[in-house]
PDB file of C-alpha atoms and ligand atoms in Angstrom:
ATOM      1  CA  MET A   1       5.510  27.224   1.471  1.00 35.00           C
ATOM      2  CA  ASN A   2       6.828  29.236  -1.229  1.00 37.00           C
ATOM      3  CA  SER A   3       5.609  27.482  -4.321  1.00 37.00           C
ATOM      4  CA  ASN A   4       8.529  28.953  -6.471  1.00 37.00           C
ATOM      5  CA  GLU A   5      10.875  27.346  -4.028  1.00 36.00           C
ATOM      6  CA  PRO A   6      13.404  25.020  -6.131  1.00 38.00           C
ATOM      7  CA  GLY A   7      13.570  21.706  -6.220  1.00 39.00           C
ATOM      8  CA  HIS A   8       9.697  21.890  -4.541  1.00 39.00           C
ATOM      9  CA  SER A   9       7.734  21.158  -7.903  1.00 40.00           C
ATOM     10  CA  ALA A  10       4.509  18.628  -7.500  1.00 40.00           C
ATOM     11  CA  LYS A  11       6.478  16.733 -10.031  1.00 41.00           C
ATOM     12  CA  THR A  12       9.550  15.316  -7.844  1.00 41.00           C
ATOM     13  CA  PRO A  13       7.700  13.246  -5.422  1.00 41.00           C
ATOM     14  CA  VAL A  14      10.747  10.676  -4.715  1.00 47.00           C
ATOM     15  CA  ALA A  15      12.183  11.436  -1.505  1.00 52.00           C
ATOM     16  CA  ARG A  16      16.091  11.498  -1.847  1.00 62.00           C
ATOM     17  CA  GLU A  17      17.206  11.532   1.463  1.00 76.00           C
ATOM     18  CA  SER A  18      17.673   8.322   3.792  1.00 85.00           C
ATOM     19  CA  PHE A  19      16.917   8.610   7.359  1.00 90.00           C
ATOM     20  CA  ARG A  20      19.185   6.541   9.426  1.00 89.00           C
ATOM     21  CA  GLU A  21      17.454   4.392  12.609  1.00 89.00           C
ATOM     22  CA  ASP A  22      19.637   2.706  15.204  1.00 87.00           C
ATOM     23  CA  GLY A  23      17.933  -0.603  16.703  1.00 90.00           C
ATOM     24  CA  LEU A  24      16.189  -1.803  13.956  1.00 93.00           C
ATOM     25  CA  LEU A  25      17.438  -5.057  12.688  1.00 96.00           C
ATOM     26  CA  ASP A  26      20.729  -4.860  14.308  1.00 95.00           C
ATOM     27  CA  GLN A  27      21.056  -8.497  14.661  1.00 96.00           C
ATOM     28  CA  GLU A  28      20.480  -8.850  11.201  1.00 97.00           C
ATOM     29  CA  TRP A  29      23.251  -6.465   9.961  1.00 97.00           C
ATOM     30  CA  SER A  30      25.430  -7.628  12.154  1.00 97.00           C
ATOM     31  CA  ASP A  31      24.969 -10.843  10.769  1.00 98.00           C
ATOM     32  CA  PHE A  32      25.027  -9.807   7.323  1.00 98.00           C
ATOM     33  CA  CYS A  33      28.375  -8.111   8.075  1.00 98.00           C
ATOM     34  CA  GLU A  34      29.624 -11.297   9.063  1.00 98.00           C
ATOM     35  CA  ILE A  35      28.666 -13.124   5.797  1.00 98.00           C
ATOM     36  CA  LEU A  36      29.799 -10.260   3.656  1.00 97.00           C
ATOM     37  CA  ASN A  37      33.373 -10.730   5.073  1.00 96.00           C
ATOM     38  CA  ASP A  38      33.432 -14.142   4.618  1.00 97.00           C
ATOM     39  CA  HIS A  39      35.895 -14.026   1.692  1.00 96.00           C
ATOM     40  CA  SER A  40      36.406 -17.802   1.298  1.00 97.00           C
ATOM     41  CA  SER A  41      32.707 -18.028  -0.250  1.00 97.00           C
ATOM     42  CA  ASP A  42      32.086 -16.931  -3.268  1.00 98.00           C
ATOM     43  CA  TRP A  43      29.258 -13.492  -3.722  1.00 98.00           C
ATOM     44  CA  SER A  44      27.134 -16.163  -4.933  1.00 98.00           C
ATOM     45  CA  ASN A  45      27.160 -18.103  -1.991  1.00 98.00           C
ATOM     46  CA  ARG A  46      27.248 -15.194   0.218  1.00 98.00           C
ATOM     47  CA  PHE A  47      24.070 -13.576  -1.135  1.00 98.00           C
ATOM     48  CA  GLU A  48      22.212 -16.875  -0.958  1.00 98.00           C
ATOM     49  CA  ARG A  49      22.955 -17.213   2.925  1.00 98.00           C
ATOM     50  CA  ILE A  50      21.977 -13.199   3.380  1.00 98.00           C
ATOM     51  CA  SER A  51      18.792 -14.024   1.485  1.00 97.00           C
ATOM     52  CA  LYS A  52      17.893 -16.997   3.713  1.00 97.00           C
ATOM     53  CA  ARG A  53      18.614 -14.953   6.867  1.00 97.00           C
ATOM     54  CA  MET A  54      16.076 -12.331   4.918  1.00 97.00           C
ATOM     55  CA  ASP A  55      13.518 -15.137   4.999  1.00 95.00           C
ATOM     56  CA  HIS A  56      12.944 -14.580   9.032  1.00 92.00           C
ATOM     57  CA  ILE A  57      12.408 -10.950   9.136  1.00 96.00           C
ATOM     58  CA  ASP A  58       8.801  -9.711  10.054  1.00 95.00           C
ATOM     59  CA  TYR A  59       8.087  -6.820   8.482  1.00 95.00           C
ATOM     60  CA  ASP A  60       4.377  -6.559   9.737  1.00 94.00           C
ATOM     61  CA  ARG A  61       6.385  -5.447  12.911  1.00 94.00           C
ATOM     62  CA  PHE A  62       8.355  -2.779  11.372  1.00 96.00           C
ATOM     63  CA  PRO A  63       7.662   0.633  12.834  1.00 95.00           C
ATOM     64  CA  ALA A  64       4.772   2.471  11.274  1.00 96.00           C
ATOM     65  CA  HIS A  65       6.916   5.489  11.319  1.00 95.00           C
ATOM     66  CA  LEU A  66       9.190   3.770   8.545  1.00 96.00           C
ATOM     67  CA  LYS A  67       6.535   3.980   5.929  1.00 96.00           C
ATOM     68  CA  CYS A  68       6.464   6.341   3.770  1.00 95.00           C
ATOM     69  CA  PRO A  69       4.176   9.530   4.192  1.00 94.00           C
ATOM     70  CA  VAL A  70       3.966  10.740   0.654  1.00 93.00           C
ATOM     71  CA  VAL A  71       1.502   9.147  -2.113  1.00 94.00           C
ATOM     72  CA  GLN A  72       3.595   8.132  -5.204  1.00 94.00           C
ATOM     73  CA  CYS A  73       6.896   8.015  -3.342  1.00 95.00           C
ATOM     74  CA  TYR A  74       9.441   5.558  -0.883  1.00 95.00           C
ATOM     75  CA  ARG A  75      11.229   6.399   2.184  1.00 95.00           C
ATOM     76  CA  ARG A  76      14.564   4.943   2.857  1.00 95.00           C
ATOM     77  CA  THR A  77      15.575   3.735   6.406  1.00 96.00           C
ATOM     78  CA  VAL A  78      19.493   2.436   6.370  1.00 96.00           C
ATOM     79  CA  ILE A  79      19.678  -0.043   9.171  1.00 95.00           C
ATOM     80  CA  GLY A  80      23.394  -0.316   9.176  1.00 96.00           C
ATOM     81  CA  ALA A  81      26.542   1.218   7.231  1.00 96.00           C
ATOM     82  CA  GLN A  82      30.252  -0.045   6.888  1.00 96.00           C
ATOM     83  CA  HIS A  83      31.310   3.165   4.633  1.00 95.00           C
ATOM     84  CA  THR A  84      33.222   5.853   5.857  1.00 93.00           C
ATOM     85  CA  PRO A  85      32.937   9.187   4.193  1.00 88.00           C
ATOM     86  CA  THR A  86      36.348   8.256   2.577  1.00 91.00           C
ATOM     87  CA  GLU A  87      36.427   4.920   2.296  1.00 94.00           C
ATOM     88  CA  PRO A  88      33.510   2.519   0.547  1.00 95.00           C
ATOM     89  CA  GLY A  89      31.782  -0.470   2.492  1.00 96.00           C
ATOM     90  CA  PHE A  90      28.416  -2.182   2.465  1.00 97.00           C
ATOM     91  CA  GLU A  91      25.156  -0.303   3.786  1.00 97.00           C
ATOM     92  CA  ALA A  92      21.489  -1.830   3.907  1.00 97.00           C
ATOM     93  CA  VAL A  93      18.717   0.191   3.331  1.00 97.00           C
ATOM     94  CA  LEU A  94      15.125  -0.775   4.062  1.00 97.00           C
ATOM     95  CA  ALA A  95      12.620   1.108   1.885  1.00 97.00           C
ATOM     96  CA  HIS A  96       9.205   1.374   1.731  1.00 97.00           C
ATOM     97  CA  TRP A  97       7.150   2.006  -1.281  1.00 97.00           C
ATOM     98  CA  ARG A  98       4.094   3.969  -2.114  1.00 97.00           C
ATOM     99  CA  LEU A  99       1.816   2.818  -4.924  1.00 97.00           C
ATOM    100  CA  GLN A 100       2.884   4.476  -8.344  1.00 96.00           C
ATOM    101  CA  CYS A 101       6.259   5.607  -7.213  1.00 96.00           C
ATOM    102  CA  VAL A 102       8.874   5.960  -9.731  1.00 96.00           C
ATOM    103  CA  THR A 103      12.437   6.202  -9.092  1.00 95.00           C
ATOM    104  CA  PRO A 104      15.046   7.959 -11.604  1.00 95.00           C
ATOM    105  CA  ILE A 105      16.730   6.192 -13.646  1.00 97.00           C
ATOM    106  CA  HIS A 106      20.091   5.592 -11.714  1.00 96.00           C
ATOM    107  CA  GLY A 107      23.204   3.801 -11.260  1.00 96.00           C
ATOM    108  CA  HIS A 108      25.005   1.928  -8.013  1.00 96.00           C
ATOM    109  CA  PRO A 109      27.934   1.023  -6.588  1.00 96.00           C
ATOM    110  CA  PRO A 110      29.469  -2.417  -8.137  1.00 97.00           C
ATOM    111  CA  VAL A 111      27.643  -4.549  -5.920  1.00 98.00           C
ATOM    112  CA  LEU A 112      24.535  -4.806  -4.599  1.00 98.00           C
ATOM    113  CA  MET A 113      21.763  -7.064  -3.594  1.00 98.00           C
ATOM    114  CA  TYR A 114      18.012  -6.344  -4.032  1.00 98.00           C
ATOM    115  CA  ARG A 115      15.538  -8.680  -2.052  1.00 98.00           C
ATOM    116  CA  ALA A 116      11.439  -7.482  -2.319  1.00 98.00           C
ATOM    117  CA  LEU A 117      10.213  -8.689   1.442  1.00 98.00           C
ATOM    118  CA  SER A 118       6.449  -7.434   0.133  1.00 98.00           C
ATOM    119  CA  GLY A 119       5.103  -5.828  -2.408  1.00 98.00           C
ATOM    120  CA  LEU A 120       5.463  -6.076  -6.402  1.00 98.00           C
ATOM    121  CA  TYR A 121       7.749  -3.952  -8.354  1.00 98.00           C
ATOM    122  CA  ARG A 122       8.655  -3.292 -12.290  1.00 98.00           C
ATOM    123  CA  MET A 123      12.454  -2.803 -12.588  1.00 98.00           C
ATOM    124  CA  THR A 124      13.303  -1.393 -15.744  1.00 98.00           C
ATOM    125  CA  MET A 125      17.418  -1.889 -17.113  1.00 98.00           C
ATOM    126  CA  TYR A 126      19.240   0.552 -19.091  1.00 98.00           C
ATOM    127  CA  ARG A 127      22.367   0.362 -21.039  1.00 96.00           C
ATOM    128  CA  LEU A 128      24.380   3.565 -21.872  1.00 95.00           C
ATOM    129  CA  ASN A 129      24.342   4.447 -25.400  1.00 95.00           C
ATOM    130  CA  ASN A 130      26.833   7.630 -25.811  1.00 94.00           C
ATOM    131  CA  GLY A 131      25.875   8.593 -22.453  1.00 92.00           C
ATOM    132  CA  ILE A 132      22.431   8.658 -23.002  1.00 95.00           C
ATOM    133  CA  PRO A 133      20.293   5.616 -21.070  1.00 96.00           C
ATOM    134  CA  GLU A 134      18.099   3.277 -23.467  1.00 97.00           C
ATOM    135  CA  PRO A 135      15.948   0.842 -21.938  1.00 98.00           C
ATOM    136  CA  VAL A 136      16.819  -3.096 -22.497  1.00 98.00           C
ATOM    137  CA  GLU A 137      14.600  -5.285 -20.069  1.00 97.00           C
ATOM    138  CA  ASP A 138      11.775  -4.958 -17.776  1.00 97.00           C
ATOM    139  CA  ARG A 139      11.098  -7.332 -14.518  1.00 97.00           C
ATOM    140  CA  MET A 140       8.642  -7.853 -12.395  1.00 98.00           C
ATOM    141  CA  ILE A 141      10.009  -8.258  -8.993  1.00 98.00           C
ATOM    142  CA  ARG A 142       7.527 -10.172  -6.368  1.00 98.00           C
ATOM    143  CA  ALA A 143       7.438 -10.735  -2.786  1.00 97.00           C
ATOM    144  CA  GLY A 144      10.382 -13.109  -2.107  1.00 97.00           C
ATOM    145  CA  ASP A 145      12.310 -12.343  -5.166  1.00 98.00           C
ATOM    146  CA  TRP A 146      16.150 -11.440  -4.928  1.00 98.00           C
ATOM    147  CA  PHE A 147      18.944 -10.951  -7.164  1.00 98.00           C
ATOM    148  CA  TYR A 148      22.494  -9.765  -6.882  1.00 98.00           C
ATOM    149  CA  HIS A 149      25.106  -7.805  -9.460  1.00 98.00           C
ATOM    150  CA  VAL A 150      28.764  -7.686  -9.347  1.00 98.00           C
ATOM    151  CA  GLY A 151      30.071  -5.023 -11.819  1.00 97.00           C
ATOM    152  CA  GLU A 152      33.659  -4.609 -12.763  1.00 96.00           C
ATOM    153  CA  GLY A 153      35.571  -1.623 -11.531  1.00 95.00           C
ATOM    154  CA  ASP A 154      34.765   1.588  -9.556  1.00 94.00           C
ATOM    155  CA  GLY A 155      32.447   3.984  -9.828  1.00 94.00           C
ATOM    156  CA  TYR A 156      28.599   4.732  -9.385  1.00 95.00           C
ATOM    157  CA  ASP A 157      26.822   3.936 -12.858  1.00 94.00           C
ATOM    158  CA  HIS A 158      26.396   0.181 -12.441  1.00 96.00           C
ATOM    159  CA  PHE A 159      23.281  -1.762 -12.785  1.00 97.00           C
ATOM    160  CA  ILE A 160      21.765   1.201 -14.050  1.00 97.00           C
ATOM    161  CA  HIS A 161      17.411   1.128 -13.790  1.00 98.00           C
ATOM    162  CA  SER A 162      14.308   2.616 -12.392  1.00 97.00           C
ATOM    163  CA  ILE A 163      11.864   1.087 -10.166  1.00 97.00           C
ATOM    164  CA  GLU A 164       7.965   1.239 -10.336  1.00 98.00           C
ATOM    165  CA  CYS A 165       6.146   0.193  -7.608  1.00 98.00           C
ATOM    166  CA  ILE A 166       3.055  -1.867  -8.460  1.00 98.00           C
ATOM    167  CA  GLU A 167       1.889  -3.024  -5.054  1.00 98.00           C
ATOM    168  CA  GLU A 168       3.112  -1.344  -1.988  1.00 98.00           C
ATOM    169  CA  GLY A 169       5.611  -3.005   0.308  1.00 98.00           C
ATOM    170  CA  TRP A 170       9.049  -3.002   1.502  1.00 98.00           C
ATOM    171  CA  THR A 171      12.458  -3.989   0.249  1.00 98.00           C
ATOM    172  CA  LEU A 172      15.771  -4.588   1.618  1.00 98.00           C
ATOM    173  CA  ASN A 173      18.823  -3.864  -0.466  1.00 98.00           C
ATOM    174  CA  LEU A 174      22.289  -4.332   0.224  1.00 98.00           C
ATOM    175  CA  TYR A 175      25.098  -1.990  -1.451  1.00 98.00           C
ATOM    176  CA  SER A 176      28.691  -2.088  -1.577  1.00 97.00           C
ATOM    177  CA  ASP A 177      28.890   1.703  -0.875  1.00 95.00           C
ATOM    178  CA  ASP A 178      26.942   4.916   0.044  1.00 93.00           C
ATOM    179  CA  ALA A 179      23.781   4.127  -2.437  1.00 90.00           C
ATOM    180  CA  GLN A 180      23.222   7.978  -2.170  1.00 88.00           C
ATOM    181  CA  LYS A 181      26.346   7.804  -4.475  1.00 91.00           C
ATOM    182  CA  GLY A 182      24.621   6.365  -7.261  1.00 93.00           C
ATOM    183  CA  ILE A 183      24.368   8.579 -10.648  1.00 93.00           C
ATOM    184  CA  LYS A 184      21.110  10.041 -11.606  1.00 94.00           C
ATOM    185  CA  TYR A 185      20.615  10.195 -15.363  1.00 94.00           C
ATOM    186  CA  THR A 186      16.751  11.480 -14.947  1.00 89.00           C
ATOM    187  CA  ALA A 187      15.049  13.853 -12.227  1.00 81.00           C
TER     188      ALA A 187
HETATM  189 FE1  LIG B 201      18.556   1.189  -7.303  1.00 77.86          FE
END
């Protein structure tokens, strides 16, 4: 490989693409969609039920190729998506994290849910000051921990944060639109 090729610096370890895996967690995705579409319940209730559904996922049985092959990096696998190129809709992303992976500071579409299936992560939250992200809080996220966020309005600058992997593992997250559209504030 040409080492002068743009975008292939040794300092850009984080994979940016998502892989689609058909046939993985199909029943779970179908159940998540049913709960997400239950508009008679509030978000708190819906995400509580989704988290309970995630309790039954056996991450030890995930195929080995879903693991990230690159050190200090992570691999994103989309298990289902409702959005289209023109319309927003939820997607579920399974991620495998390698030790010391640090994501860029990034935002998300308005609604999201994070759940650590295994591993340990440090999440740093930011607020924008004149468009520049400033750290406001660190949280540790352990296996089984989960949370959700419902932002006001549209856009892809909600819940601005970065994640560092402290112990390798799997996370399973839901986003109210294509997570790749989230704004990145750092490389
Ligand atoms: Fe994120």
